[in-house]
Amino acid sequence: MQRYFVEQTARAGNFFTLSKDDAHHMKNVMRMDVGDEILVLDGTGLFRCRLEQLDKQTAVAEIVEELPIDTELPIHVTIAYALPKGDKVELVAQKATELGVSRLLVFESARSVSKWDAKKIPKKLERLQKISKEAAEQSYRAHLPTIEYVTYDEVLQCATDYTACLIAYEESAKEGEAAAFASTLSRLQSGDSLLVVIGPEGGLTETEVTRLTAGGFVPASLGRRILRTETAPLYVLSAVSYHFELKG
């Protein structure tokens, strides 16, 4: 059954009014009609709904029943991702959503080759949020990840908001460190939160790592191989999924 994410304001009583884009998708892509059923998520729950109105501009669905949610990771994972080259951030937004990320913080590090013009940031975030929304619907996510553009200092200040904070640090891998990531996962419990900082193609600078470490972040390797910047977030989320959803 097709899933659609809406804002909480889209609900009025027992009805949801979906966006023009969603109406177009139902009508022209999915070939739906009045009477067909969809799943709607508004951040408060998952609802099975029946279409009561559908045209090119509007879709209105009535709630039939509320369903249990069981597709989210047991812990809340935030990836703080330094701007990479090209459109890699779009790939990460899509795949990280599929793998269960709760929050994606995009920031500019000292070695980030790409720079976002301040005037274009809202449009870029809108693009990433659209990609994430489509990925969330496809992968049966129950919650839509939040995507924000922040500064390096704001990443530093996030430490107190999380149960554990790690730095994906290639130098740790080169030195043979192999325990920090696994030991962190082993002590986290359902409902806890994890923040992982991942650098750009050239990696984080020593100064950036030193400041993060002083702020409570723990450097950790992601296995014995050095991963590309777009691979590291997906490794982290896959490891979390295995540890909390499959291993037991």
Short mmCIF file of C-alpha atoms in Angstrom, two decimals:
data_model
loop_
_atom_site.label_atom_id
_atom_site.label_comp_id
_atom_site.label_asym_id
_atom_site.label_seq_id
_atom_site.Cartn_x
_atom_site.Cartn_y
_atom_site.Cartn_z
CA MET A 1 0.00 0.00 0.00
CA GLN A 2 1.41 3.39 -1.01
CA ARG A 3 2.61 5.65 1.81
CA TYR A 4 2.42 9.44 1.97
CA PHE A 5 3.93 11.82 4.50
CA VAL A 6 1.99 14.95 5.43
CA GLU A 7 2.28 17.79 7.92
CA GLN A 8 0.15 17.53 11.05
CA THR A 9 -1.78 20.56 9.82
CA ALA A 10 -3.05 18.43 6.90
CA ARG A 11 -5.41 16.65 9.28
CA ALA A 12 -8.88 17.97 10.04
CA GLY A 13 -10.86 15.64 12.23
CA ASN A 14 -10.88 12.24 10.57
CA PHE A 15 -9.62 13.51 7.19
CA PHE A 16 -6.25 14.29 5.61
CA THR A 17 -5.83 16.74 2.73
CA LEU A 18 -2.72 15.79 0.78
CA SER A 19 -0.52 18.00 -1.40
CA LYS A 20 -0.89 18.71 -5.10
CA ASP A 21 2.25 16.65 -5.79
CA ASP A 22 0.80 13.69 -3.88
CA ALA A 23 -2.51 14.03 -5.73
CA HIS A 24 -0.63 14.01 -9.05
CA HIS A 25 1.31 10.91 -7.98
CA MET A 26 -1.86 9.05 -7.01
CA LYS A 27 -3.80 10.06 -10.09
CA ASN A 28 -1.19 9.87 -12.82
CA VAL A 29 1.51 7.52 -11.53
CA MET A 30 -0.34 5.05 -9.31
CA ARG A 31 -3.61 5.30 -11.31
CA MET A 32 -5.64 5.45 -8.11
CA ASP A 33 -9.26 6.49 -7.79
CA VAL A 34 -11.79 7.34 -5.11
CA GLY A 35 -12.26 4.35 -2.83
CA ASP A 36 -8.65 3.18 -3.05
CA GLU A 37 -6.68 2.94 0.18
CA ILE A 38 -3.37 4.56 1.12
CA LEU A 39 -1.22 4.87 4.23
CA VAL A 40 -0.73 8.36 5.66
CA LEU A 41 1.90 9.41 8.21
CA ASP A 42 1.75 12.79 9.92
CA GLY A 43 4.46 12.43 12.55
CA THR A 44 2.00 11.30 15.21
CA GLY A 45 1.05 7.93 13.78
CA LEU A 46 0.46 5.64 10.81
CA PHE A 47 -3.06 5.59 9.39
CA ARG A 48 -4.81 3.43 6.82
CA CYS A 49 -7.04 5.77 4.83
CA ARG A 50 -9.61 5.62 2.04
CA LEU A 51 -9.59 8.21 -0.75
CA GLU A 52 -12.77 10.29 -0.66
CA GLN A 53 -11.73 12.87 -3.26
CA LEU A 54 -9.04 12.75 -5.94
CA ASP A 55 -8.34 15.06 -8.85
CA LYS A 56 -5.28 16.72 -10.39
CA GLN A 57 -5.08 19.30 -7.62
CA THR A 58 -6.33 17.69 -4.43
CA ALA A 59 -6.52 14.40 -2.60
CA VAL A 60 -8.65 13.93 0.51
CA ALA A 61 -8.49 10.70 2.49
CA GLU A 62 -10.58 9.49 5.46
CA ILE A 63 -8.94 7.58 8.29
CA VAL A 64 -10.06 3.95 8.47
CA GLU A 65 -7.74 2.80 11.26
CA GLU A 66 -4.48 3.59 13.03
CA LEU A 67 -1.75 1.01 12.55
CA PRO A 68 1.25 0.05 14.72
CA ILE A 69 4.67 1.41 13.74
CA ASP A 70 7.53 -1.11 13.53
CA THR A 71 9.86 0.11 10.78
CA GLU A 72 12.07 2.57 12.67
CA LEU A 73 15.52 1.89 14.12
CA PRO A 74 15.43 1.28 17.89
CA ILE A 75 17.87 4.19 18.43
CA HIS A 76 17.85 7.67 16.92
CA VAL A 77 20.81 8.15 14.59
CA THR A 78 22.00 11.55 13.40
CA ILE A 79 24.67 11.88 10.70
CA ALA A 80 26.63 15.15 10.65
CA TYR A 81 27.90 15.09 7.08
CA ALA A 82 30.57 17.44 5.77
CA LEU A 83 29.75 18.80 2.32
CA PRO A 84 31.16 16.45 -0.35
CA LYS A 85 31.82 17.10 -4.01
CA GLY A 86 29.02 17.23 -6.57
CA ASP A 87 25.68 15.67 -5.76
CA LYS A 88 26.92 12.97 -3.37
CA VAL A 89 24.91 14.57 -0.58
CA GLU A 90 21.74 13.71 -2.53
CA LEU A 91 22.76 10.05 -2.68
CA VAL A 92 23.46 10.06 1.05
CA ALA A 93 20.13 11.73 1.84
CA GLN A 94 18.29 9.07 -0.15
CA LYS A 95 20.14 5.98 1.07
CA ALA A 96 20.48 7.15 4.68
CA THR A 97 16.71 7.64 4.77
CA GLU A 98 16.18 4.10 3.50
CA LEU A 99 18.53 2.81 6.19
CA GLY A 100 16.75 4.60 9.04
CA VAL A 101 18.54 7.90 9.76
CA SER A 102 16.58 10.25 12.02
CA ARG A 103 18.42 13.46 11.25
CA LEU A 104 20.96 14.62 8.66
CA LEU A 105 23.09 17.65 9.50
CA VAL A 106 24.99 19.04 6.51
CA PHE A 107 27.93 21.27 7.38
CA GLU A 108 30.93 22.86 5.68
CA SER A 109 34.27 21.62 6.98
CA ALA A 110 37.72 23.06 6.34
CA ARG A 111 38.40 20.59 3.52
CA SER A 112 34.98 20.70 1.89
CA VAL A 113 35.52 21.46 -1.80
CA SER A 114 31.86 22.31 -2.37
CA LYS A 115 30.49 25.53 -0.93
CA TRP A 116 26.83 26.41 -0.70
CA ASP A 117 25.81 29.96 -1.52
CA ALA A 118 23.80 31.23 1.45
CA LYS A 119 20.99 32.36 -0.86
CA LYS A 120 20.69 28.86 -2.33
CA ILE A 121 20.67 26.90 0.93
CA PRO A 122 16.84 26.87 1.33
CA LYS A 123 16.40 25.52 -2.21
CA LYS A 124 19.10 22.89 -1.71
CA LEU A 125 17.53 21.75 1.56
CA GLU A 126 14.13 21.63 -0.11
CA ARG A 127 15.62 19.39 -2.80
CA LEU A 128 17.20 17.07 -0.21
CA GLN A 129 13.97 16.92 1.80
CA LYS A 130 12.04 15.95 -1.34
CA ILE A 131 14.53 13.17 -2.08
CA SER A 132 14.30 11.99 1.53
CA LYS A 133 10.49 12.06 1.49
CA GLU A 134 10.34 9.88 -1.62
CA ALA A 135 12.87 7.47 -0.11
CA ALA A 136 10.94 7.31 3.16
CA GLU A 137 7.72 6.46 1.35
CA GLN A 138 9.43 3.81 -0.74
CA SER A 139 11.18 2.18 2.22
CA TYR A 140 8.12 2.17 4.51
CA ARG A 141 9.59 4.58 7.01
CA ALA A 142 7.23 5.75 9.72
CA HIS A 143 8.98 9.08 10.31
CA LEU A 144 10.43 11.55 7.86
CA PRO A 145 14.06 12.47 8.69
CA THR A 146 14.90 16.12 9.27
CA ILE A 147 17.62 17.66 7.12
CA GLU A 148 19.40 20.83 8.25
CA TYR A 149 22.34 22.96 7.17
CA VAL A 150 24.47 23.83 10.21
CA THR A 151 27.91 25.20 11.01
CA TYR A 152 30.82 23.18 12.35
CA ASP A 153 30.44 24.96 15.70
CA GLU A 154 26.79 23.94 15.84
CA VAL A 155 27.82 20.32 15.33
CA LEU A 156 30.18 20.72 18.29
CA GLN A 157 27.38 22.10 20.43
CA CYS A 158 25.16 19.09 19.67
CA ALA A 159 27.19 16.74 21.86
CA THR A 160 25.12 17.26 25.00
CA ASP A 161 21.93 16.33 23.14
CA TYR A 162 23.02 12.74 22.42
CA THR A 163 23.68 9.57 24.39
CA ALA A 164 26.87 8.96 22.38
CA CYS A 165 28.90 10.94 19.83
CA LEU A 166 31.46 9.48 17.42
CA ILE A 167 33.82 10.75 14.73
CA ALA A 168 34.31 8.47 11.74
CA TYR A 169 38.08 8.95 11.62
CA GLU A 170 40.26 7.27 9.00
CA GLU A 171 43.41 7.72 11.09
CA SER A 172 41.86 5.44 13.72
CA ALA A 173 41.44 2.76 11.06
CA LYS A 174 45.04 3.18 9.90
CA GLU A 175 46.22 2.75 13.48
CA GLY A 176 44.23 -0.46 13.87
CA GLU A 177 41.63 0.85 16.35
CA ALA A 178 38.60 -1.42 16.11
CA ALA A 179 36.67 -1.21 19.37
CA ALA A 180 35.12 2.25 19.73
CA PHE A 181 32.20 1.86 17.32
CA ALA A 182 31.30 -1.67 18.44
CA SER A 183 31.59 -0.85 22.14
CA THR A 184 29.44 2.24 21.69
CA LEU A 185 26.68 0.24 20.03
CA SER A 186 26.86 -2.43 22.73
CA ARG A 187 26.09 0.06 25.49
CA LEU A 188 23.28 1.89 23.71
CA GLN A 189 19.71 0.89 24.47
CA SER A 190 16.41 1.31 22.68
CA GLY A 191 15.42 4.97 22.66
CA ASP A 192 19.00 6.26 22.98
CA SER A 193 20.57 8.61 20.44
CA LEU A 194 23.80 8.47 18.45
CA LEU A 195 25.54 11.29 16.55
CA VAL A 196 28.26 10.41 14.04
CA VAL A 197 30.41 13.05 12.32
CA ILE A 198 31.72 12.20 8.85
CA GLY A 199 34.25 14.33 7.00
CA PRO A 200 34.55 15.24 3.30
CA GLU A 201 36.80 13.65 0.67
CA GLY A 202 39.99 14.98 2.27
CA GLY A 203 38.86 14.04 5.77
CA LEU A 204 38.51 16.25 8.82
CA THR A 205 41.54 18.30 9.80
CA GLU A 206 43.48 17.50 12.95
CA THR A 207 42.20 20.73 14.47
CA GLU A 208 38.58 19.78 13.77
CA VAL A 209 39.08 16.33 15.26
CA THR A 210 40.85 17.76 18.31
CA ARG A 211 38.01 20.19 18.97
CA LEU A 212 35.40 17.46 18.55
CA THR A 213 37.30 15.13 20.87
CA ALA A 214 37.57 17.87 23.48
CA GLY A 215 33.82 18.33 23.15
CA GLY A 216 33.07 14.70 24.00
CA PHE A 217 33.20 12.99 20.60
CA VAL A 218 35.08 9.69 20.35
CA PRO A 219 37.19 8.93 17.23
CA ALA A 220 36.29 5.56 15.75
CA SER A 221 37.27 3.50 12.74
CA LEU A 222 34.68 1.94 10.46
CA GLY A 223 36.47 -1.31 9.81
CA ARG A 224 39.91 -1.99 8.35
CA ARG A 225 39.31 -0.27 5.01
CA ILE A 226 39.17 3.45 4.27
CA LEU A 227 35.68 4.31 3.05
CA ARG A 228 34.62 7.03 0.64
CA THR A 229 32.73 9.91 2.21
CA GLU A 230 29.44 8.78 0.64
CA THR A 231 29.96 5.18 1.84
CA ALA A 232 30.69 5.92 5.50
CA PRO A 233 27.17 7.08 6.51
CA LEU A 234 25.66 3.98 4.92
CA TYR A 235 28.15 1.72 6.73
CA VAL A 236 27.23 3.34 10.06
CA LEU A 237 23.50 2.91 9.56
CA SER A 238 23.86 -0.65 8.27
CA ALA A 239 25.94 -1.58 11.32
CA VAL A 240 23.34 -0.04 13.63
CA SER A 241 20.57 -1.95 11.87
CA TYR A 242 22.47 -5.23 12.13
CA HIS A 243 23.33 -4.71 15.80
CA PHE A 244 19.84 -3.74 16.96
CA GLU A 245 17.54 -5.47 14.48
CA LEU A 246 19.24 -8.60 13.18
CA LYS A 247 21.96 -9.80 15.54
CA GLY A 248 19.59 -10.59 18.37
#
